[in-house]
XYZ file of C-alpha atoms in Angstrom:
208
model
C -73.318 -20.093 11.172
C -71.885 -21.052 14.531
C -70.209 -18.073 16.191
C -67.831 -18.194 19.161
C -67.288 -15.008 21.137
C -64.164 -15.132 23.267
C -64.382 -12.469 25.949
C -67.524 -11.478 27.834
C -66.876 -7.880 28.805
C -69.236 -5.155 27.670
C -68.327 -5.571 24.002
C -68.329 -9.368 23.958
C -71.605 -9.590 25.860
C -73.092 -6.910 23.627
C -72.183 -8.840 20.506
C -73.547 -11.990 22.106
C -76.814 -10.154 22.707
C -77.335 -9.001 19.115
C -75.998 -12.133 17.402
C -77.948 -14.377 19.775
C -81.169 -12.794 18.531
C -80.474 -13.926 14.958
C -80.574 -17.427 13.485
C -76.863 -17.924 14.142
C -75.669 -20.204 16.920
C -73.662 -18.378 19.601
C -71.252 -19.696 22.209
C -69.617 -17.306 24.670
C -66.434 -18.050 26.554
C -64.116 -16.425 29.042
C -61.666 -17.516 31.727
C -64.586 -18.920 33.734
C -66.072 -20.798 30.804
C -68.627 -18.137 29.928
C -71.307 -19.547 32.256
C -72.134 -16.342 34.127
C -72.262 -14.242 30.959
C -74.420 -16.827 29.188
C -76.820 -16.940 32.145
C -77.194 -13.150 32.136
C -77.906 -13.110 28.405
C -80.333 -16.014 28.711
C -82.207 -14.041 31.378
C -82.737 -11.357 28.713
C -84.212 -13.945 26.379
C -81.063 -14.266 24.275
C -80.238 -17.715 22.907
C -76.591 -18.424 23.771
C -74.487 -21.245 25.165
C -71.293 -21.287 27.230
C -68.115 -23.303 26.757
C -64.437 -23.274 27.583
C -62.310 -21.436 25.047
C -60.879 -24.468 23.247
C -64.316 -26.049 22.822
C -65.918 -22.796 21.710
C -63.245 -22.320 19.049
C -63.386 -25.936 17.877
C -67.143 -25.845 17.287
C -67.312 -22.443 15.584
C -67.038 -21.285 11.998
C -66.360 -17.685 13.032
C -64.402 -16.846 16.181
C -64.717 -13.283 17.472
C -61.877 -12.225 19.759
C -63.644 -9.695 21.984
C -60.628 -9.233 24.215
C -57.925 -6.580 24.611
C -55.044 -6.852 22.168
C -52.622 -8.435 24.638
C -55.115 -11.105 25.652
C -56.023 -11.718 22.013
C -52.416 -12.481 21.108
C -52.212 -14.958 23.993
C -55.421 -16.681 22.903
C -54.262 -16.662 19.276
C -50.973 -18.333 20.162
C -52.450 -20.949 22.483
C -55.318 -22.394 20.420
C -55.948 -24.191 17.141
C -57.764 -21.963 14.655
C -57.454 -24.283 11.649
C -60.401 -23.842 9.311
C -61.804 -20.897 11.274
C -62.483 -17.271 10.421
C -61.071 -15.031 13.140
C -62.545 -11.588 13.782
C -60.338 -9.101 15.625
C -62.066 -6.079 17.121
C -59.256 -4.853 19.345
C -57.708 -1.413 19.362
C -54.141 -1.759 20.695
C -54.370 1.228 23.026
C -51.511 1.936 25.436
C -52.125 1.446 29.161
C -52.382 5.197 29.744
C -54.705 5.693 26.732
C -52.232 8.141 25.205
C -52.084 6.371 21.839
C -51.647 3.020 20.116
C -49.009 0.353 20.664
C -48.896 -0.399 16.930
C -49.364 1.571 13.750
C -48.108 2.687 10.338
C -46.336 -0.559 9.409
C -48.506 -3.117 11.238
C -51.747 -3.520 13.176
C -53.239 -5.679 15.895
C -55.172 -7.626 13.257
C -52.047 -8.354 11.211
C -50.084 -9.448 14.276
C -52.898 -11.792 15.302
C -53.008 -13.179 11.746
C -49.370 -14.216 12.104
C -50.309 -16.324 15.131
C -53.552 -18.041 14.143
C -52.704 -19.373 10.683
C -56.273 -18.663 9.550
C -58.096 -15.811 7.802
C -58.391 -12.756 10.045
C -60.988 -10.049 9.497
C -60.996 -6.664 11.226
C -64.462 -5.467 12.242
C -66.534 -3.911 15.036
C -63.592 -1.949 16.494
C -65.280 1.457 16.168
C -68.507 0.520 17.986
C -69.055 1.409 21.639
C -70.698 -1.237 23.823
C -73.808 0.805 24.591
C -74.970 0.561 20.976
C -75.486 -3.192 21.374
C -78.246 -2.472 23.890
C -80.195 -0.592 21.214
C -81.127 -1.127 17.583
C -77.706 -0.249 16.142
C -78.949 3.014 14.698
C -77.800 6.555 15.383
C -79.510 9.685 14.124
C -81.906 7.592 12.070
C -79.120 5.732 10.249
C -77.668 2.285 10.730
C -74.351 2.382 12.551
C -71.500 1.465 10.238
C -68.837 -1.111 10.867
C -65.773 -1.231 8.652
C -64.653 -4.698 7.578
C -61.118 -5.383 6.343
C -59.556 -8.680 5.345
C -57.474 -10.405 2.690
C -59.629 -13.531 2.317
C -62.624 -12.544 0.192
C -64.867 -15.393 1.365
C -64.075 -14.787 5.036
C -64.703 -11.064 4.673
C -68.005 -11.684 2.882
C -69.192 -13.913 5.734
C -68.302 -11.305 8.348
C -70.047 -8.600 6.316
C -73.140 -10.827 6.118
C -73.012 -11.424 9.885
C -72.692 -7.694 10.564
C -75.673 -6.952 8.339
C -77.712 -9.725 9.967
C -77.426 -8.027 13.365
C -78.307 -4.605 11.971
C -75.095 -2.830 10.982
C -74.356 -1.116 7.713
C -71.193 -3.006 6.843
C -68.622 -1.182 4.718
C -65.933 -3.142 2.883
C -62.680 -1.530 3.997
C -60.337 -3.452 1.723
C -57.413 -5.646 2.704
C -56.260 -6.495 6.202
C -53.450 -3.949 6.032
C -56.158 -1.286 6.201
C -56.589 -2.296 9.834
C -53.595 0.042 10.277
C -56.057 2.865 9.623
C -59.162 1.372 11.235
C -57.400 0.990 14.575
C -56.434 4.688 14.766
C -60.050 5.443 13.822
C -61.101 3.281 16.748
C -58.740 5.188 19.015
C -60.072 8.520 17.730
C -63.576 7.325 18.566
C -62.374 6.483 22.091
C -60.740 9.902 22.365
C -63.940 11.672 21.304
C -66.000 9.573 23.679
C -63.859 9.573 26.813
C -61.053 12.119 26.553
C -63.027 14.896 24.834
C -66.233 14.354 26.744
C -68.647 13.468 23.955
C -69.751 10.229 25.599
C -70.204 6.813 24.067
C -73.399 7.468 22.138
C -71.334 8.249 19.044
C -69.987 6.351 16.032
C -67.955 7.208 12.925
C -69.509 6.957 9.459
C -68.534 7.380 5.820
C -71.390 9.083 3.988
C -72.082 9.397 0.287
C -74.575 11.422 -1.703
């Protein structure tokens, strides 16, 4: 599949790194056209390309919005996502990190879905950037990512992508369950930064 990653911060570049080492095609983009980020990844031996946002979206099957919630809504409202699968990994954290901007009756993923007119899948929002520099394992287990969406085919493709890069992908039901995944993402941030546990952590659902 052709994957566009919009946003080249630590998370976006990290995803570019792990996806670029699979058979999938990867294009990265940011406000500068993704050229610097693509060059850095290429220097690591990662196969990626750069493009402006509109071109990256147009040529992709899956578009990953690796941007903060506010930026994601702007990108969602300003581009044509017809025929695309959109992956939202944002956690709509307030500016002072005291909580979430949305919750209970909506989520960042659902608000973005209203704007793009295409299937939206929630995934990767509970994974700290540092894990993308490793093998996506923690304590001898694959790190889990929780995948929620209403379109079964779109969700299946995102689950397959997550498994291709090394995650244990857990089907988290419909997109409305992003209302619970985003607080989980915030709790992970709180453990990591506010409670001093660091970013070498990840949540998991375990079964016997």
